[in-house]
Coordinates of N, CA and C in Angstrom, one line a residue:
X1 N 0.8 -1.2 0.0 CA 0.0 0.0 0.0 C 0.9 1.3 0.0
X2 N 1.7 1.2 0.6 CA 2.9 2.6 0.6 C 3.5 3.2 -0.8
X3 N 3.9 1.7 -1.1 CA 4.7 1.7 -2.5 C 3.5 2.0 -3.9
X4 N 2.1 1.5 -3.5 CA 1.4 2.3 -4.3 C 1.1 3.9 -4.0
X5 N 0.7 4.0 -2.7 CA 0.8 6.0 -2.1 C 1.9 6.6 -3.0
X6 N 3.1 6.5 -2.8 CA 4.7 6.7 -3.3 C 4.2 6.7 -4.8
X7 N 3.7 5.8 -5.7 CA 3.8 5.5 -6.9 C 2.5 6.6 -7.6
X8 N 1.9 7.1 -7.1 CA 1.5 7.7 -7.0 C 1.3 9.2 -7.2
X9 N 2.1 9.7 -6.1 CA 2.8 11.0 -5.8 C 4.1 11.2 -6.8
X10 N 4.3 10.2 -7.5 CA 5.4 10.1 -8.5 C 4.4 10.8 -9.8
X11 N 3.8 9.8 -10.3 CA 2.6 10.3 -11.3 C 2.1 11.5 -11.0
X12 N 1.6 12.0 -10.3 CA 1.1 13.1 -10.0 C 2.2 14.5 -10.0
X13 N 3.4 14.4 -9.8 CA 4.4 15.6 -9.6 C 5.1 15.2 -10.8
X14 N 4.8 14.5 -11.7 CA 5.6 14.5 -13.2 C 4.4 14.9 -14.2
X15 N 3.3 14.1 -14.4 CA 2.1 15.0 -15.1 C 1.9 16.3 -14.6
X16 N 2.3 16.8 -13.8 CA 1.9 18.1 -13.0 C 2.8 19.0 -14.0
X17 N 4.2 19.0 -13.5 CA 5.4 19.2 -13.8 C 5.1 19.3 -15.2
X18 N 4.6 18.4 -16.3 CA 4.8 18.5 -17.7 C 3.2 19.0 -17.9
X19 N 2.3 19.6 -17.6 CA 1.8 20.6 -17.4 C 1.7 21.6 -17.5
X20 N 2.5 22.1 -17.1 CA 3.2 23.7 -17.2 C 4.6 23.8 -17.8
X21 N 4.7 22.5 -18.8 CA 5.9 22.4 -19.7 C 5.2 23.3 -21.0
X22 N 5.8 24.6 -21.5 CA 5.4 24.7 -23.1 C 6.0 24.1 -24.3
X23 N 7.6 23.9 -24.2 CA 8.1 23.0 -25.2 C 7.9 21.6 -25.1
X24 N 7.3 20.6 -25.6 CA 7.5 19.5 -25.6 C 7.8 18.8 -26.1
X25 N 8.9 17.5 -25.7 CA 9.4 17.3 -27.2 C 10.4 15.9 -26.2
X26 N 11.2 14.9 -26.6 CA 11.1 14.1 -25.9 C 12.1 14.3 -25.0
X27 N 13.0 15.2 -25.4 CA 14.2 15.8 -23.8 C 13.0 16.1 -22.8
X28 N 12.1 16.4 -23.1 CA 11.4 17.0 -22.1 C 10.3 15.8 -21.2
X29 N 10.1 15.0 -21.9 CA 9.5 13.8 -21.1 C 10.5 12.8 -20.3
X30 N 11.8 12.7 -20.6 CA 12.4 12.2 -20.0 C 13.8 12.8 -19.4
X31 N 13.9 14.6 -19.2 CA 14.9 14.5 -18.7 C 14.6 14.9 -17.1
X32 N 15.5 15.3 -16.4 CA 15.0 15.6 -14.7 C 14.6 16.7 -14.3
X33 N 14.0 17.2 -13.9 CA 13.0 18.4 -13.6 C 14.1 19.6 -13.1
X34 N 13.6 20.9 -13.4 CA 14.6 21.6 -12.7 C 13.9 22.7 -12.1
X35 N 14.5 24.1 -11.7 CA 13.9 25.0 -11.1 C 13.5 26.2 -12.1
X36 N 12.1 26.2 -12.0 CA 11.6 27.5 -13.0 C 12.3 28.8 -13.1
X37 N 12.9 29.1 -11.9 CA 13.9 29.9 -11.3 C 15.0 30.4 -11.9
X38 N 15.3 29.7 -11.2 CA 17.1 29.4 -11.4 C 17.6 28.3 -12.4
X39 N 16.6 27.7 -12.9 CA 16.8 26.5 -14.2 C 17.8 25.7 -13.5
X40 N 18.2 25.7 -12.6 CA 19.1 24.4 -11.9 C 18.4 23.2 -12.1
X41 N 19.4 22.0 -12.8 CA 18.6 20.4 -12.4 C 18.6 20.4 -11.3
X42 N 17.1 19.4 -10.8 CA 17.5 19.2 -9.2 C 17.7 18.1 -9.1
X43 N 18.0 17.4 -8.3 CA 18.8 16.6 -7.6 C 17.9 15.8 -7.0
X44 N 18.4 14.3 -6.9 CA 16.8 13.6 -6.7 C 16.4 13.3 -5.0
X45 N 17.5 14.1 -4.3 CA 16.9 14.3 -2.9 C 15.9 15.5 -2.9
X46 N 15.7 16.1 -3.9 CA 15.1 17.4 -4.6 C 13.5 17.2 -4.9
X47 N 13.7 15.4 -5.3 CA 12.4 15.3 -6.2 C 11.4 14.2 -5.2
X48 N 12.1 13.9 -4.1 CA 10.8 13.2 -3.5 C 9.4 13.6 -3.3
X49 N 8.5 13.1 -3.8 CA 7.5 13.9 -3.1 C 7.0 14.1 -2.1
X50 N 6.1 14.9 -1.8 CA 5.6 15.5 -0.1 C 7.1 15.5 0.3
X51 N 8.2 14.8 0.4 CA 8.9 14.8 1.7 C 10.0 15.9 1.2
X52 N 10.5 16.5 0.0 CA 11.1 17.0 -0.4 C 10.2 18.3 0.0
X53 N 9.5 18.7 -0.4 CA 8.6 19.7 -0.2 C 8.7 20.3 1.2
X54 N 8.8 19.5 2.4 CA 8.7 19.5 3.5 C 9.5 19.9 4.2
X55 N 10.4 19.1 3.6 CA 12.1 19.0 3.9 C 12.8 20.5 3.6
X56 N 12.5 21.0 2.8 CA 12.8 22.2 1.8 C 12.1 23.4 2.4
X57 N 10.9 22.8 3.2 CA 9.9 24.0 3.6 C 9.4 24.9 2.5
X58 N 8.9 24.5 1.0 CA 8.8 24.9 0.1 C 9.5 25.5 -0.8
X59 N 10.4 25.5 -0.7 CA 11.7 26.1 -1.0 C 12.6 25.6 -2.2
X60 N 13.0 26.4 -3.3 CA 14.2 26.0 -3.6 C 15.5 25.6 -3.2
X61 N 16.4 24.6 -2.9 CA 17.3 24.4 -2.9 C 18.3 25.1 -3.1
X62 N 18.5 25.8 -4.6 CA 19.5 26.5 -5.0 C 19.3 28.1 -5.2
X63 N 18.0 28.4 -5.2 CA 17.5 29.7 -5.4 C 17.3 30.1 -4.1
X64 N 16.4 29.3 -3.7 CA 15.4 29.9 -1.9 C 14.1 30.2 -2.6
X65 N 13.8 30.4 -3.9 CA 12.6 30.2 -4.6 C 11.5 29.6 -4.3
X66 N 10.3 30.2 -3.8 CA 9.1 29.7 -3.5 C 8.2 28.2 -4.2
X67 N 8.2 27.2 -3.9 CA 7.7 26.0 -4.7 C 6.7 25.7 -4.4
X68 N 5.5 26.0 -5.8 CA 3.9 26.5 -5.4 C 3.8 25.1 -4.6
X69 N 2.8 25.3 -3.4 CA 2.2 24.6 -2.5 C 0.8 23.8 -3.9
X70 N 0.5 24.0 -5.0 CA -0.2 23.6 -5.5 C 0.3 21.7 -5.7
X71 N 1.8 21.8 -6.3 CA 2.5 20.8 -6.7 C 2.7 19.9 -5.0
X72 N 2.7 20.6 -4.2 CA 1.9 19.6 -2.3 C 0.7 19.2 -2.8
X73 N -0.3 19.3 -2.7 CA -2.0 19.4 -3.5 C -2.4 18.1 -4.0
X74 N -1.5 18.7 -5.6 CA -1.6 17.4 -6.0 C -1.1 16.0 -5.7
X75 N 0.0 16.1 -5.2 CA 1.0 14.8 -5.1 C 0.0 14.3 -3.8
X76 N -0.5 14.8 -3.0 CA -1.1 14.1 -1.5 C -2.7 13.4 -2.3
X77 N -3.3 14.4 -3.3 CA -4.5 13.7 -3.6 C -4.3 12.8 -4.1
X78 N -3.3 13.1 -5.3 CA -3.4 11.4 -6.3 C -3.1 10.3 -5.5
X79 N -1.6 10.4 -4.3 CA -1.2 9.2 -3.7 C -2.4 8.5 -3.1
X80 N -3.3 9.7 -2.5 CA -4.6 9.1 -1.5 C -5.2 8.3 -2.1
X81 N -5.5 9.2 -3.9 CA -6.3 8.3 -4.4 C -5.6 6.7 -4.8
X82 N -4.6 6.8 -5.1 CA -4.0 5.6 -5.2 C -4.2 4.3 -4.7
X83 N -4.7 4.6 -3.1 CA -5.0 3.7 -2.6 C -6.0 3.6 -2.2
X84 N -6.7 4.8 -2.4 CA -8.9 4.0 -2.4 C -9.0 2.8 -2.5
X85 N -8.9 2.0 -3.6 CA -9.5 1.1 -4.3 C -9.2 -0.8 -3.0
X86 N -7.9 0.2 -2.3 CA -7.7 -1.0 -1.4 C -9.0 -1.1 -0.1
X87 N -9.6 -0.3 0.0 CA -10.7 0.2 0.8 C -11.7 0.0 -0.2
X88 N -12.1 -0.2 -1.1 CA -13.6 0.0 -2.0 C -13.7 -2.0 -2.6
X89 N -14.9 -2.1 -2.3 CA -15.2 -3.3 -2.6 C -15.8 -3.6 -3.6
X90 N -16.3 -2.1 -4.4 CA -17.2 -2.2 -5.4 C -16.2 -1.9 -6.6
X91 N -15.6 -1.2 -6.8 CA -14.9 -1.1 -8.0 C -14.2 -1.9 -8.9
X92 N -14.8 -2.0 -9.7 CA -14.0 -3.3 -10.8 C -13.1 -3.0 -12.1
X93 N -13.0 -2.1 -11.8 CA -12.2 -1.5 -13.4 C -11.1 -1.0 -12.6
X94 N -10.0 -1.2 -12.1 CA -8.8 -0.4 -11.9 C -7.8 -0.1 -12.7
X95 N -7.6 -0.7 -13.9 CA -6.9 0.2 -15.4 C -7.9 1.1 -15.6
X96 N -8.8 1.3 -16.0 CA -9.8 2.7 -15.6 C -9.4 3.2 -15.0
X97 N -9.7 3.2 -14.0 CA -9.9 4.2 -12.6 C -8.1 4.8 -12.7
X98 N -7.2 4.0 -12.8 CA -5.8 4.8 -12.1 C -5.4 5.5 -13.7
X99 N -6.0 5.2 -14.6 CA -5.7 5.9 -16.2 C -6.4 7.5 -15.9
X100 N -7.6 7.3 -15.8 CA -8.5 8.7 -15.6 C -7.6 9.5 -14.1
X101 N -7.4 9.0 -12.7 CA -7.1 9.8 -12.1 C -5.3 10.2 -12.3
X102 N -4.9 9.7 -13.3 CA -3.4 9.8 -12.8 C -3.4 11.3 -13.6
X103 N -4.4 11.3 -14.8 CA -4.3 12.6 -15.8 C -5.4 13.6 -15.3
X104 N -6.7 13.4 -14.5 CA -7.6 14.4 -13.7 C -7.3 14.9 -12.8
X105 N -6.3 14.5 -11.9 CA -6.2 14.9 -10.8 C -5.1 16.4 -11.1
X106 N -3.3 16.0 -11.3 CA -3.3 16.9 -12.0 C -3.6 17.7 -13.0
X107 N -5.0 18.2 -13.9 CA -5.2 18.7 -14.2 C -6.0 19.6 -13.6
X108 N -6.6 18.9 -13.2 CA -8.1 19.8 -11.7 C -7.5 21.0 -11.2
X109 N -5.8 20.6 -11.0 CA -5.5 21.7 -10.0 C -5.2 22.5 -11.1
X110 N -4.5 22.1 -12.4 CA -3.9 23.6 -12.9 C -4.7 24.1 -13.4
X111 N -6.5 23.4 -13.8 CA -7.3 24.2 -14.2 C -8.1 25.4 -13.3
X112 N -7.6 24.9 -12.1 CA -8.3 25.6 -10.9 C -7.1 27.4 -11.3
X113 N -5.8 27.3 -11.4 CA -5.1 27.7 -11.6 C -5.2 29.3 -12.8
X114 N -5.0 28.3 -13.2 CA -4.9 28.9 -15.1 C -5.6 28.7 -15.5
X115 N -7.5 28.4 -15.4 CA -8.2 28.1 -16.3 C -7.8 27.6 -17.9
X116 N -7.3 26.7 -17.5 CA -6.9 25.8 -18.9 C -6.4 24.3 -18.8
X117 N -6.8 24.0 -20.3 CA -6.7 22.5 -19.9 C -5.3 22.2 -21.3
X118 N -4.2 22.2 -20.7 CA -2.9 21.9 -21.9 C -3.2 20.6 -22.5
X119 N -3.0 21.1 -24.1 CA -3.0 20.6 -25.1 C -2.5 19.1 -24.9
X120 N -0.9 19.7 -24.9 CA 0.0 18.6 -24.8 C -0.5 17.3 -23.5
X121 N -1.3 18.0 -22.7 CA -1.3 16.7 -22.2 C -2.2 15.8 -22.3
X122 N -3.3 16.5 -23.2 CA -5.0 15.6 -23.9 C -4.1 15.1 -24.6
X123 N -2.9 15.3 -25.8 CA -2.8 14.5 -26.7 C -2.0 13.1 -25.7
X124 N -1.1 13.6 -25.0 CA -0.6 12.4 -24.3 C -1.6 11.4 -23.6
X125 N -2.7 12.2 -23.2 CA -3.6 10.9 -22.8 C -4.3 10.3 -23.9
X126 N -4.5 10.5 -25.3 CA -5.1 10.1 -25.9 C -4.7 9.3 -26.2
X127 N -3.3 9.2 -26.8 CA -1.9 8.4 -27.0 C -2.3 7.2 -26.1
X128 N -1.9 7.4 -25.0 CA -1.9 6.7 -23.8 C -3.2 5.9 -23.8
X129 N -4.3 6.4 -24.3 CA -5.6 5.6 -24.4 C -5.8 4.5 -25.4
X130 N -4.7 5.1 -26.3 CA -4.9 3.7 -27.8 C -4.0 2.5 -27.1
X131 N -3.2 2.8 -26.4 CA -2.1 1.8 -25.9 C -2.7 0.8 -24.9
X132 N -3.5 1.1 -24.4 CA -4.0 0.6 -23.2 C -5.4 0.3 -23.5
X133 N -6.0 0.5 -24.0 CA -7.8 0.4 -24.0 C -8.0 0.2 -25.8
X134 N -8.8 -0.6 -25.9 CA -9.4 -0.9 -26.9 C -10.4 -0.3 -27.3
X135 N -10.0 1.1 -27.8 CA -11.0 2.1 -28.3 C -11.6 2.2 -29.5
X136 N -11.1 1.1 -30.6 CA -11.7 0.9 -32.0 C -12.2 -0.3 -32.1
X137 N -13.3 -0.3 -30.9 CA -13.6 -2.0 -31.0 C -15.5 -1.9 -31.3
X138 N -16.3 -2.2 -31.2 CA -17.5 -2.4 -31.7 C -18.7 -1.2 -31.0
X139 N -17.8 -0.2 -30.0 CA -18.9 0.5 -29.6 C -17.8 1.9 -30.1
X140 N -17.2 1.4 -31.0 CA -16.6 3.2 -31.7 C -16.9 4.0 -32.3
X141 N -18.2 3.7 -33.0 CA -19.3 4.5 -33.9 C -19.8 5.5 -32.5
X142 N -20.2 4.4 -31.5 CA -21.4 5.8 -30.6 C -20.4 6.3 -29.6
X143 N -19.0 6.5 -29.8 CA -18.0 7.1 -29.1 C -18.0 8.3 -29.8
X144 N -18.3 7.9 -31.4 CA -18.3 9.1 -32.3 C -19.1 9.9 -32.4
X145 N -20.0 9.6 -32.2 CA -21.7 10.1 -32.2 C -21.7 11.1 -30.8
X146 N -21.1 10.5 -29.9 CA -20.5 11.3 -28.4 C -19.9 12.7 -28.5
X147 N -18.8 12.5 -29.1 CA -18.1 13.5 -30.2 C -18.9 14.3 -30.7
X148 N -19.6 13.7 -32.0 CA -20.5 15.3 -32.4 C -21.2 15.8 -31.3
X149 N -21.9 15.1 -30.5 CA -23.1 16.2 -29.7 C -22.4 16.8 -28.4
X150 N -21.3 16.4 -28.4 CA -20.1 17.1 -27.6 C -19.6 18.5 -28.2
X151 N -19.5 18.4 -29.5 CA -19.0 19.7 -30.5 C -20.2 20.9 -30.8
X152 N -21.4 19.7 -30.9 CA -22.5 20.5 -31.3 C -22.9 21.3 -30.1
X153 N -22.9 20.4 -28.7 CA -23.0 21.2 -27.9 C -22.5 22.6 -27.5
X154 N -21.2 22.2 -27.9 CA -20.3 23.5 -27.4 C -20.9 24.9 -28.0
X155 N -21.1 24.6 -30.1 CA -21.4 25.2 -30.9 C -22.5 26.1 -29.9
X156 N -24.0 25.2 -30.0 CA -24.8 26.1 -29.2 C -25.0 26.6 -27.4
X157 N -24.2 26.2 -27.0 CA -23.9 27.1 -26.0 C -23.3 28.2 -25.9
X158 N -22.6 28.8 -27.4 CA -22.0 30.2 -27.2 C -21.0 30.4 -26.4
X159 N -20.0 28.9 -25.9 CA -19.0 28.8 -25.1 C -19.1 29.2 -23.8
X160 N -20.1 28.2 -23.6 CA -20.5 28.4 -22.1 C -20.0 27.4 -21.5
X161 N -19.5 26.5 -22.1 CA -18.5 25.4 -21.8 C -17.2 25.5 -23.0
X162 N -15.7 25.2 -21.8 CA -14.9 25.4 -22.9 C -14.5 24.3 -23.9
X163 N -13.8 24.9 -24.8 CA -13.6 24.1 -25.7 C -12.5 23.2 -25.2
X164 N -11.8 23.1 -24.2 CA -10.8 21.8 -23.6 C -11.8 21.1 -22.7
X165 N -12.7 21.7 -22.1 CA -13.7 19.9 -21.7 C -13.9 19.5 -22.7
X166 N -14.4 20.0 -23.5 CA -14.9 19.3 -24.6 C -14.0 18.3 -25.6
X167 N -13.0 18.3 -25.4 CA -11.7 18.1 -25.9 C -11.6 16.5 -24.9
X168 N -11.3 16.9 -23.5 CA -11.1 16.3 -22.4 C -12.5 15.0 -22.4
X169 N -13.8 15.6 -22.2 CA -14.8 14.7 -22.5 C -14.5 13.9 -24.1
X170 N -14.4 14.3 -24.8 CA -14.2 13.5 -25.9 C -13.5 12.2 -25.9
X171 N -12.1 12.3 -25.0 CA -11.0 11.6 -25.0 C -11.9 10.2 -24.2
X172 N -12.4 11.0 -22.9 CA -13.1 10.4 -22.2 C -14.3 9.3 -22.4
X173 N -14.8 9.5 -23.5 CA -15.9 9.0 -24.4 C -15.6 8.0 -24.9
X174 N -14.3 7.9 -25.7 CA -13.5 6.8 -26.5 C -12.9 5.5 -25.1
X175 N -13.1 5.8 -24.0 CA -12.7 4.9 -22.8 C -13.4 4.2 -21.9
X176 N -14.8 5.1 -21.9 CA -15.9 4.9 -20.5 C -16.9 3.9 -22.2
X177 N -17.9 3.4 -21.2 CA -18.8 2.9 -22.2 C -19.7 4.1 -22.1
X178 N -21.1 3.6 -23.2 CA -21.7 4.8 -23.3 C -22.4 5.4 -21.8
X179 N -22.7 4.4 -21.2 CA -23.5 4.6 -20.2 C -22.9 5.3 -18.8
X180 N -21.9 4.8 -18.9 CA -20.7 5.4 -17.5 C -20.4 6.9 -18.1
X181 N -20.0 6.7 -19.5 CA -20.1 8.5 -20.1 C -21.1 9.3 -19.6
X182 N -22.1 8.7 -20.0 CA -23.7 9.8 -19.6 C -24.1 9.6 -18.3
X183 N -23.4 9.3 -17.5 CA -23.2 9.1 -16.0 C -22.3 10.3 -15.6
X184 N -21.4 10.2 -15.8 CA -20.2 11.4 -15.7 C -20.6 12.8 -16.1
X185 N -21.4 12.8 -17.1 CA -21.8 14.0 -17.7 C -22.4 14.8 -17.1
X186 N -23.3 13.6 -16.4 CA -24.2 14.4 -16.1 C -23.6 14.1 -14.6
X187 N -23.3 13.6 -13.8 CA -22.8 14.1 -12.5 C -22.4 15.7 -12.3
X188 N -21.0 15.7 -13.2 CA -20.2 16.8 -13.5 C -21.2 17.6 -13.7
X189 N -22.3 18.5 -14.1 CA -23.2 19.2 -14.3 C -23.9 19.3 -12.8
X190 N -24.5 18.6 -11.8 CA -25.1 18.4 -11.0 C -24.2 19.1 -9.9
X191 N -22.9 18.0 -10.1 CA -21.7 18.7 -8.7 C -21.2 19.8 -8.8
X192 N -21.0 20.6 -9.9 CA -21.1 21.6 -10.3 C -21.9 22.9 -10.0
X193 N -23.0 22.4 -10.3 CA -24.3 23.4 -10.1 C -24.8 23.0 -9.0
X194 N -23.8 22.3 -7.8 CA -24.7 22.4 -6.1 C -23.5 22.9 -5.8
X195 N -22.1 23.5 -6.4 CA -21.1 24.1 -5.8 C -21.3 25.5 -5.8
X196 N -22.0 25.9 -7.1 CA -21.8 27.3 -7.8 C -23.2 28.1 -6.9
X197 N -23.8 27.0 -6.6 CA -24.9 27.6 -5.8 C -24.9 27.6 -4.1
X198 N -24.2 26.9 -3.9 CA -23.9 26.9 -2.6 C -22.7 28.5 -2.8
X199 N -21.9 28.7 -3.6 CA -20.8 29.6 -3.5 C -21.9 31.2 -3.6
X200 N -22.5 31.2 -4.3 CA -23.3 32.6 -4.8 C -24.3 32.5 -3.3
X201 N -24.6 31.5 -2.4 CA -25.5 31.8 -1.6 C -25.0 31.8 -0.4
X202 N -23.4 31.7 0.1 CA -22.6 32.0 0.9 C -21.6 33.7 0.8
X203 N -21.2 33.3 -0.5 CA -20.3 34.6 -0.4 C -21.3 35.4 -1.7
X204 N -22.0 35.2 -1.9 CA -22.9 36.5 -3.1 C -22.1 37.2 -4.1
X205 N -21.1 36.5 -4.1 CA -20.4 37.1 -5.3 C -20.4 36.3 -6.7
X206 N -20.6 37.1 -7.7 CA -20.6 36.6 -9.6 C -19.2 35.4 -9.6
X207 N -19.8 34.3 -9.9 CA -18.5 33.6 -10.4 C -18.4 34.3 -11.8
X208 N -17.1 34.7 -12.7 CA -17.4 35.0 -14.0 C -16.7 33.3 -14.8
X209 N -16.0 33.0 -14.1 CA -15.6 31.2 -15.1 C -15.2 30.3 -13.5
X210 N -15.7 29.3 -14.3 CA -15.6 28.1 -13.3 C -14.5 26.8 -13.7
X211 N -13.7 26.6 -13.3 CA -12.8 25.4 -13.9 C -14.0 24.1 -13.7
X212 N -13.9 23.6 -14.8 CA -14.9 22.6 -15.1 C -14.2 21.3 -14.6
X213 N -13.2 21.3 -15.0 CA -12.0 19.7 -14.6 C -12.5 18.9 -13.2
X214 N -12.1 19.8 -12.1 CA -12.3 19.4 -10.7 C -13.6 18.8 -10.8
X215 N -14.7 19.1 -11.5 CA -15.9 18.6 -11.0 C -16.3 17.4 -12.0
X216 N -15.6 17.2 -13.3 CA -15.3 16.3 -13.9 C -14.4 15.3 -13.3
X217 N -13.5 15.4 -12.9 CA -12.8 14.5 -11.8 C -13.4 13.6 -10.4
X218 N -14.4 14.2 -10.0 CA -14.8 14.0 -8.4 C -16.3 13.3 -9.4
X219 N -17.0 13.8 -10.5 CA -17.8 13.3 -11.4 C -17.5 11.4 -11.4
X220 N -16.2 11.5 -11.7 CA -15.5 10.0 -12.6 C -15.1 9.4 -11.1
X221 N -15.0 9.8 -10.4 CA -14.6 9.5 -9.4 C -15.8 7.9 -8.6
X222 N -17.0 9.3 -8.1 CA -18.0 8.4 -7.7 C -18.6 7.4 -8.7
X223 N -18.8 7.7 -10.2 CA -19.3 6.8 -11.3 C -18.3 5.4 -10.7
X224 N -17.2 5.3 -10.8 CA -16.0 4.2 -10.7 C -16.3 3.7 -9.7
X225 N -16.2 4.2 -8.7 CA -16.8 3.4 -7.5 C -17.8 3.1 -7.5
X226 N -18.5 3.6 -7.1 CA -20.1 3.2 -7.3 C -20.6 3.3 -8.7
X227 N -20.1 2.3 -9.1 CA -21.0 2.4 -10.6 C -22.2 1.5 -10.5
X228 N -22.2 0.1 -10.1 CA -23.5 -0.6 -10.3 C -24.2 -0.3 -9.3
X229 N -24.2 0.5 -8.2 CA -25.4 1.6 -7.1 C -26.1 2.4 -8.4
X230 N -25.2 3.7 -9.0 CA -25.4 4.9 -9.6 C -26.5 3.9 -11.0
X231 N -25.6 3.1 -11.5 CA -26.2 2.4 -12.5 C -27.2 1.7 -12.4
X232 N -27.6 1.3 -11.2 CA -29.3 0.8 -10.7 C -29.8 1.4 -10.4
X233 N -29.7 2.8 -9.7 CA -30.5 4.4 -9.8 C -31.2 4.7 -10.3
X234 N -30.0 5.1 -11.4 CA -30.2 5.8 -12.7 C -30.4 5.5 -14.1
X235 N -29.9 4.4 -14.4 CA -30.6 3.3 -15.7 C -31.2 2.7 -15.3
X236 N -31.5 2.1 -14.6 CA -32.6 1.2 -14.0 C -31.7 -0.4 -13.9
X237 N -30.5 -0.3 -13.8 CA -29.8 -1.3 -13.9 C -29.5 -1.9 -15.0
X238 N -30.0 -1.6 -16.1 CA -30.1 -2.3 -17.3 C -28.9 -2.4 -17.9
X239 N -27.7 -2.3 -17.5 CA -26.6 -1.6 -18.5 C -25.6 -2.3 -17.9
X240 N -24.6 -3.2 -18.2 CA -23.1 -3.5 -17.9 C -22.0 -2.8 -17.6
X241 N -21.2 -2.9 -17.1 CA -19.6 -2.2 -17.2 C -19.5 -1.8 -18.3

């Protein structure tokens, strides 16, 4: 269980990390991380996670440079989540589940961030989806069909959703079956709209944009777990993994 926590917090501070990479290219997927700063490589007593952080007191090593407490954040969620599943008795898909959170989790935060969901890393998960998951297999027509009313959506909403969910959902479409998709969809819309209203009826202030990711994330989260609960709810049980 540790060694998965650890394996974890690893995933999460390197997706994070290449993130907020703008060049990408393969020095950059495989060389050692350095300081935004002072561009110093660091050093792999540098790169543990949480404990480096800690150890450092957020701190650069060679600068004294502030190290966003975001890149703490992430690495504690994903590790946590890492080891849900040793606690969950319902969940049956774990290539699912640790594919979606190793790439949601880090995003959640930088979208909370930057309002943005990087390119480079939809394409790497996409990549990462043909490798792993059998996405051109007998239900890839209504993955596609997912797609248009994903696009069309967007079209008539006047970009009231952005165009990297849409992007993000898409990828997501080609992986979930149809049913877990329109599960998630609609979650994310629901958890969403009891946050934004809980937020306007506490502090009364205009959200003017909302990062969509986090609630897409916490969305896919409960579907995976509880999917054959949500799935006898909500379809009436009718539907398989």
């Amino acid at each position: 269980m540790i060694l998965t926590f650890l394996f974890g917090t690893i995933m999460a501070s390197y997706i994070y990390q290449l993130a907020g990479s703008n060049d990408i290219n393969y020095k950059t997927l495989t060389q050692r991380s350095s300081c935004s700063h002072c561009n110093n490589q660091l050093k792999l007593w540098d790169l543990v996670p949480i404990f480096s952080y800690l150890y450092l007191r957020g701190k650069c090593h060679y600068c004294n440079s502030k190290i966003p407490i975001d890149l703490l954040i992430v690495e504690l969620l994903l590790g946590i989540l890492f080891i849900l599943p040793f606690f969950s008795l319902t969940m049956d898909n774990l290539l699912l589940y640790y594919y979606v959170i190793i790439f949601l989790i880090p995003l959640s935060i930088y979208d909370v961030i930057h309002f943005v969901i990087p390119n480079h890393i939809l394409f790497i998960m996409f990549i990462v989806s043909i490798f792993i998951f059998d996405i051109f297999n007998t239900t890839f027509y209504i993955s596609l069909a997912i797609i248009l009313l994903l696009h069309f959506l967007y079209f008539i909403s006047r970009e009231g959703i952005g165009y990297g969910d849409i992007k993000l959902f898409s990828i997501m479409s080609l992986v979930f079956t149809w049913h877990q998709f329109l599960l998630v969809f609609m979650f994310t819309f629901i958890i969403a709209g009891i946050f934004v209203t809980f937020y306007l009826g506490i502090l009364r202030q205009r959200i003017k944009r909302v990062p969509l990711v986090p609630f897409i994330t916490i969305a896919t989260i409960v579907v995976l777990i509880f999917n054959h609960q949500i799935n006898f709810y909500f379809l009436g049980g009718s539907y398989g993994n």
